Amino acid sequence: MSDCIFCKIVAGEIPSYRLMEDEDMLAFMDIGPIRPGHALLIPKKHYERTVDMPGEEVARLMTHLPRLARAVVEATGADGYNVFQMNGACAGQVVPHVHFHIIPRHNGDGIKFGWPAARYGEGEMEKLGEKIRSRLL
Ligand code: 5GP
Ligand code: ZN
């Protein structure tokens, strides 16, 4: 897509620090790291959300995740890592081209992501679960 910043990175039209790539995927350093070593893994083809991608293409992209995460963790001496993937502005997606964040984490690094866990009322989970099930085409 011509006005997509990540498509421009794929095409080499704007600079990025590339980590690994093949015909279908690219991994590069995030320019605004949550923690040093924060990397992004993207499909080279433009898709806005993971629901727009054929399952096989998501699966193929994910085959590269362990290799990238291992390298990020080893290079930063991290104790663990987060994988995030946002879909839609409401979910915090700023760049509308599918990307997976790999963020190295250290014990005591002080980073807190909001996780406002709630509780279902009586029967609510089952009702919504049934609605979701009925849409699993
Ligand atoms: P989102 O909020 O859409 O999940 O995250 C977009 C990410 O892309 C952010 O972490 C941001 O720092 C990163 N980003 C945005 N523009 C650029 C860029 O031009 N180059 C690189 N390397 N990363 C970018
Ligand atoms: Zn794009």
PDB file of C-alpha atoms and ligand atoms in Angstrom:
ATOM      1  CA  MET A   1       0.000   0.000   0.000  1.00  0.00           C
ATOM      2  CA  SER A   2       1.570   3.240  -1.165  1.00  0.00           C
ATOM      3  CA  ASP A   3       1.038   5.377   1.947  1.00  0.00           C
ATOM      4  CA  CYS A   4       1.878   2.642   4.487  1.00  0.00           C
ATOM      5  CA  ILE A   5       5.055   3.284   6.470  1.00  0.00           C
ATOM      6  CA  PHE A   6       5.837  -0.428   6.904  1.00  0.00           C
ATOM      7  CA  CYS A   7       5.300  -1.110   3.186  1.00  0.00           C
ATOM      8  CA  LYS A   8       7.823   1.679   2.598  1.00  0.00           C
ATOM      9  CA  ILE A   9      10.234  -0.019   5.009  1.00  0.00           C
ATOM     10  CA  VAL A  10       9.733  -3.337   3.158  1.00  0.00           C
ATOM     11  CA  ALA A  11      10.473  -1.580  -0.144  1.00  0.00           C
ATOM     12  CA  GLY A  12      13.550   0.123   1.334  1.00  0.00           C
ATOM     13  CA  GLU A  13      12.027   3.533   0.626  1.00  0.00           C
ATOM     14  CA  ILE A  14      12.562   4.590   4.237  1.00  0.00           C
ATOM     15  CA  PRO A  15      15.459   3.363   6.352  1.00  0.00           C
ATOM     16  CA  SER A  16      15.207   0.741   9.073  1.00  0.00           C
ATOM     17  CA  TYR A  17      17.620  -1.545  10.888  1.00  0.00           C
ATOM     18  CA  ARG A  18      16.783  -4.918   9.375  1.00  0.00           C
ATOM     19  CA  LEU A  19      17.303  -8.044  11.470  1.00  0.00           C
ATOM     20  CA  MET A  20      16.161 -10.857   9.207  1.00  0.00           C
ATOM     21  CA  GLU A  21      14.022 -11.343   6.154  1.00  0.00           C
ATOM     22  CA  ASP A  22      12.909 -13.755   3.490  1.00  0.00           C
ATOM     23  CA  GLU A  23      10.503 -13.538   0.582  1.00  0.00           C
ATOM     24  CA  ASP A  24       7.455 -13.103   2.834  1.00  0.00           C
ATOM     25  CA  MET A  25       8.603 -11.642   6.158  1.00  0.00           C
ATOM     26  CA  LEU A  26      10.789  -8.915   7.611  1.00  0.00           C
ATOM     27  CA  ALA A  27      11.997  -8.268  11.159  1.00  0.00           C
ATOM     28  CA  PHE A  28      13.476  -4.908  12.115  1.00  0.00           C
ATOM     29  CA  MET A  29      14.261  -2.777  15.146  1.00  0.00           C
ATOM     30  CA  ASP A  30      11.395  -0.663  16.505  1.00  0.00           C
ATOM     31  CA  ILE A  31      12.349   3.007  16.309  1.00  0.00           C
ATOM     32  CA  GLY A  32      10.538   3.777  19.588  1.00  0.00           C
ATOM     33  CA  PRO A  33      11.502   0.874  21.844  1.00  0.00           C
ATOM     34  CA  ILE A  34       9.578   0.075  25.017  1.00  0.00           C
ATOM     35  CA  ARG A  35      12.852  -1.591  26.009  1.00  0.00           C
ATOM     36  CA  PRO A  36      16.159  -1.693  24.087  1.00  0.00           C
ATOM     37  CA  GLY A  37      16.043  -4.582  21.633  1.00  0.00           C
ATOM     38  CA  HIS A  38      12.311  -4.125  20.916  1.00  0.00           C
ATOM     39  CA  ALA A  39      11.826  -5.728  17.494  1.00  0.00           C
ATOM     40  CA  LEU A  40       8.959  -5.964  15.000  1.00  0.00           C
ATOM     41  CA  LEU A  41       8.055  -8.956  12.849  1.00  0.00           C
ATOM     42  CA  ILE A  42       5.852  -8.240   9.826  1.00  0.00           C
ATOM     43  CA  PRO A  43       4.519  -9.914   6.709  1.00  0.00           C
ATOM     44  CA  LYS A  44       5.932  -8.194   3.622  1.00  0.00           C
ATOM     45  CA  LYS A  45       2.484  -8.197   2.063  1.00  0.00           C
ATOM     46  CA  HIS A  46       0.200  -5.459   3.339  1.00  0.00           C
ATOM     47  CA  TYR A  47      -2.548  -6.631   5.668  1.00  0.00           C
ATOM     48  CA  GLU A  48      -4.119  -4.344   8.230  1.00  0.00           C
ATOM     49  CA  ARG A  49      -5.182  -6.954  10.781  1.00  0.00           C
ATOM     50  CA  THR A  50      -4.372 -10.598  11.412  1.00  0.00           C
ATOM     51  CA  VAL A  51      -8.023 -11.454  10.615  1.00  0.00           C
ATOM     52  CA  ASP A  52      -7.343 -10.231   7.074  1.00  0.00           C
ATOM     53  CA  MET A  53      -4.549 -12.799   6.605  1.00  0.00           C
ATOM     54  CA  PRO A  54      -5.027 -16.373   5.412  1.00  0.00           C
ATOM     55  CA  GLY A  55      -4.291 -18.669   8.364  1.00  0.00           C
ATOM     56  CA  GLU A  56      -1.406 -20.275   6.474  1.00  0.00           C
ATOM     57  CA  GLU A  57       0.321 -16.906   6.136  1.00  0.00           C
ATOM     58  CA  VAL A  58      -0.065 -16.187   9.850  1.00  0.00           C
ATOM     59  CA  ALA A  59       1.311 -19.653  10.581  1.00  0.00           C
ATOM     60  CA  ARG A  60       4.277 -19.119   8.256  1.00  0.00           C
ATOM     61  CA  LEU A  61       5.036 -15.753   9.840  1.00  0.00           C
ATOM     62  CA  MET A  62       4.912 -17.309  13.311  1.00  0.00           C
ATOM     63  CA  THR A  63       7.497 -19.955  12.393  1.00  0.00           C
ATOM     64  CA  HIS A  64      10.050 -17.113  12.597  1.00  0.00           C
ATOM     65  CA  LEU A  65       9.006 -15.862  16.015  1.00  0.00           C
ATOM     66  CA  PRO A  66      11.018 -18.258  18.218  1.00  0.00           C
ATOM     67  CA  ARG A  67      14.240 -17.591  16.313  1.00  0.00           C
ATOM     68  CA  LEU A  68      13.782 -13.819  16.569  1.00  0.00           C
ATOM     69  CA  ALA A  69      12.675 -13.870  20.220  1.00  0.00           C
ATOM     70  CA  ARG A  70      15.633 -16.111  21.164  1.00  0.00           C
ATOM     71  CA  ALA A  71      18.081 -13.725  19.494  1.00  0.00           C
ATOM     72  CA  VAL A  72      16.500 -10.659  21.143  1.00  0.00           C
ATOM     73  CA  VAL A  73      16.586 -12.328  24.568  1.00  0.00           C
ATOM     74  CA  GLU A  74      20.181 -13.530  24.170  1.00  0.00           C
ATOM     75  CA  ALA A  75      21.433 -10.191  22.846  1.00  0.00           C
ATOM     76  CA  THR A  76      19.835  -8.197  25.663  1.00  0.00           C
ATOM     77  CA  GLY A  77      20.391 -10.685  28.482  1.00  0.00           C
ATOM     78  CA  ALA A  78      16.645 -10.552  29.100  1.00  0.00           C
ATOM     79  CA  ASP A  79      14.808 -12.766  31.576  1.00  0.00           C
ATOM     80  CA  GLY A  80      11.737 -13.000  29.339  1.00  0.00           C
ATOM     81  CA  TYR A  81       9.816 -11.162  26.655  1.00  0.00           C
ATOM     82  CA  ASN A  82       6.378  -9.957  25.622  1.00  0.00           C
ATOM     83  CA  VAL A  83       4.756 -10.570  22.262  1.00  0.00           C
ATOM     84  CA  PHE A  84       2.072  -8.017  21.395  1.00  0.00           C
ATOM     85  CA  GLN A  85      -0.023  -7.599  18.295  1.00  0.00           C
ATOM     86  CA  MET A  86      -2.602  -4.828  18.076  1.00  0.00           C
ATOM     87  CA  ASN A  87      -5.613  -4.801  15.755  1.00  0.00           C
ATOM     88  CA  GLY A  88      -7.444  -1.497  15.334  1.00  0.00           C
ATOM     89  CA  ALA A  89      -6.917   1.928  16.874  1.00  0.00           C
ATOM     90  CA  CYS A  90      -9.128   0.942  19.836  1.00  0.00           C
ATOM     91  CA  ALA A  91      -6.562  -1.785  20.616  1.00  0.00           C
ATOM     92  CA  GLY A  92      -3.616   0.595  20.331  1.00  0.00           C
ATOM     93  CA  GLN A  93      -2.686  -0.088  16.708  1.00  0.00           C
ATOM     94  CA  VAL A  94      -0.985   2.979  15.289  1.00  0.00           C
ATOM     95  CA  VAL A  95       0.546   1.535  12.114  1.00  0.00           C
ATOM     96  CA  PRO A  96      -2.180  -0.241  10.097  1.00  0.00           C
ATOM     97  CA  HIS A  97       0.123  -2.993   8.743  1.00  0.00           C
ATOM     98  CA  VAL A  98       0.186  -6.266  10.721  1.00  0.00           C
ATOM     99  CA  HIS A  99       3.148  -6.391  13.100  1.00  0.00           C
ATOM    100  CA  PHE A 100       4.177  -8.433  16.105  1.00  0.00           C
ATOM    101  CA  HIS A 101       6.123  -6.656  18.844  1.00  0.00           C
ATOM    102  CA  ILE A 102       8.869  -8.657  20.572  1.00  0.00           C
ATOM    103  CA  ILE A 103       9.864  -6.787  23.722  1.00  0.00           C
ATOM    104  CA  PRO A 104      12.682  -8.090  25.932  1.00  0.00           C
ATOM    105  CA  ARG A 105      11.957  -7.955  29.667  1.00  0.00           C
ATOM    106  CA  HIS A 106      14.198  -8.014  32.700  1.00  0.00           C
ATOM    107  CA  ASN A 107      13.253  -8.901  36.248  1.00  0.00           C
ATOM    108  CA  GLY A 108      12.428  -5.636  38.028  1.00  0.00           C
ATOM    109  CA  ASP A 109      12.434  -3.508  34.854  1.00  0.00           C
ATOM    110  CA  GLY A 110       9.396  -1.701  36.252  1.00  0.00           C
ATOM    111  CA  ILE A 111       7.328  -1.798  33.070  1.00  0.00           C
ATOM    112  CA  LYS A 112       3.645  -2.336  33.727  1.00  0.00           C
ATOM    113  CA  PHE A 113       1.124  -2.954  30.977  1.00  0.00           C
ATOM    114  CA  GLY A 114      -2.503  -2.331  31.893  1.00  0.00           C
ATOM    115  CA  TRP A 115      -4.362  -5.611  32.413  1.00  0.00           C
ATOM    116  CA  PRO A 116      -7.687  -4.631  33.925  1.00  0.00           C
ATOM    117  CA  ALA A 117      -9.071  -8.139  34.440  1.00  0.00           C
ATOM    118  CA  ALA A 118     -12.796  -8.160  35.218  1.00  0.00           C
ATOM    119  CA  ARG A 119     -15.322 -10.844  36.187  1.00  0.00           C
ATOM    120  CA  TYR A 120     -18.369 -12.163  34.335  1.00  0.00           C
ATOM    121  CA  GLY A 121     -21.761 -12.065  35.933  1.00  0.00           C
ATOM    122  CA  GLU A 122     -23.721 -15.295  36.342  1.00  0.00           C
ATOM    123  CA  GLY A 123     -24.122 -17.015  32.931  1.00  0.00           C
ATOM    124  CA  GLU A 124     -22.541 -14.173  30.945  1.00  0.00           C
ATOM    125  CA  MET A 125     -19.401 -16.052  29.927  1.00  0.00           C
ATOM    126  CA  GLU A 126     -21.387 -19.027  28.598  1.00  0.00           C
ATOM    127  CA  LYS A 127     -23.808 -16.756  26.702  1.00  0.00           C
ATOM    128  CA  LEU A 128     -21.011 -14.862  24.980  1.00  0.00           C
ATOM    129  CA  GLY A 129     -18.979 -18.042  24.477  1.00  0.00           C
ATOM    130  CA  GLU A 130     -21.954 -19.563  22.649  1.00  0.00           C
ATOM    131  CA  LYS A 131     -22.250 -16.462  20.462  1.00  0.00           C
ATOM    132  CA  ILE A 132     -18.560 -16.699  19.570  1.00  0.00           C
ATOM    133  CA  ARG A 133     -18.804 -20.445  18.898  1.00  0.00           C
ATOM    134  CA  SER A 134     -21.725 -19.903  16.518  1.00  0.00           C
ATOM    135  CA  ARG A 135     -19.536 -17.581  14.447  1.00  0.00           C
ATOM    136  CA  LEU A 136     -16.569 -19.939  14.121  1.00  0.00           C
ATOM    137  CA  LEU A 137     -17.103 -20.610  10.434  1.00  0.00           C
TER     138      LEU A 137
HETATM  139  P1  5GP B   1       1.467  -0.176  17.098  1.00  0.00           P
HETATM  140  O1  5GP B   1       1.031   0.778  18.176  1.00  0.00           O
HETATM  141  O2  5GP B   1       0.822   0.143  15.772  1.00  0.00           O
HETATM  142  O3  5GP B   1       1.293  -1.606  17.510  1.00  0.00           O
HETATM  143  O4  5GP B   1       3.018   0.017  16.985  1.00  0.00           O
HETATM  144  C1  5GP B   1       3.681   0.633  15.925  1.00  0.00           C
HETATM  145  C2  5GP B   1       5.155   0.555  16.233  1.00  0.00           C
HETATM  146  O5  5GP B   1       5.888   0.935  15.085  1.00  0.00           O
HETATM  147  C3  5GP B   1       5.593   1.460  17.380  1.00  0.00           C
HETATM  148  O6  5GP B   1       6.220   0.685  18.391  1.00  0.00           O
HETATM  149  C4  5GP B   1       6.553   2.446  16.713  1.00  0.00           C
HETATM  150  O7  5GP B   1       7.642   2.805  17.533  1.00  0.00           O
HETATM  151  C5  5GP B   1       6.997   1.681  15.479  1.00  0.00           C
HETATM  152  N1  5GP B   1       7.314   2.531  14.358  1.00  0.00           N
HETATM  153  C6  5GP B   1       6.524   3.529  13.868  1.00  0.00           C
HETATM  154  N2  5GP B   1       7.121   4.113  12.807  1.00  0.00           N
HETATM  155  C7  5GP B   1       8.311   3.464  12.642  1.00  0.00           C
HETATM  156  C8  5GP B   1       9.387   3.636  11.699  1.00  0.00           C
HETATM  157  O8  5GP B   1       9.361   4.472  10.814  1.00  0.00           O
HETATM  158  N3  5GP B   1      10.447   2.795  11.826  1.00  0.00           N
HETATM  159  C9  5GP B   1      10.499   1.837  12.796  1.00  0.00           C
HETATM  160  N4  5GP B   1      11.596   1.067  12.824  1.00  0.00           N
HETATM  161  N5  5GP B   1       9.505   1.647  13.693  1.00  0.00           N
HETATM  162  C10 5GP B   1       8.434   2.466  13.615  1.00  0.00           C
HETATM  163 ZN    ZN B   2       1.705  -1.850   4.581  1.00  0.00          ZN
END
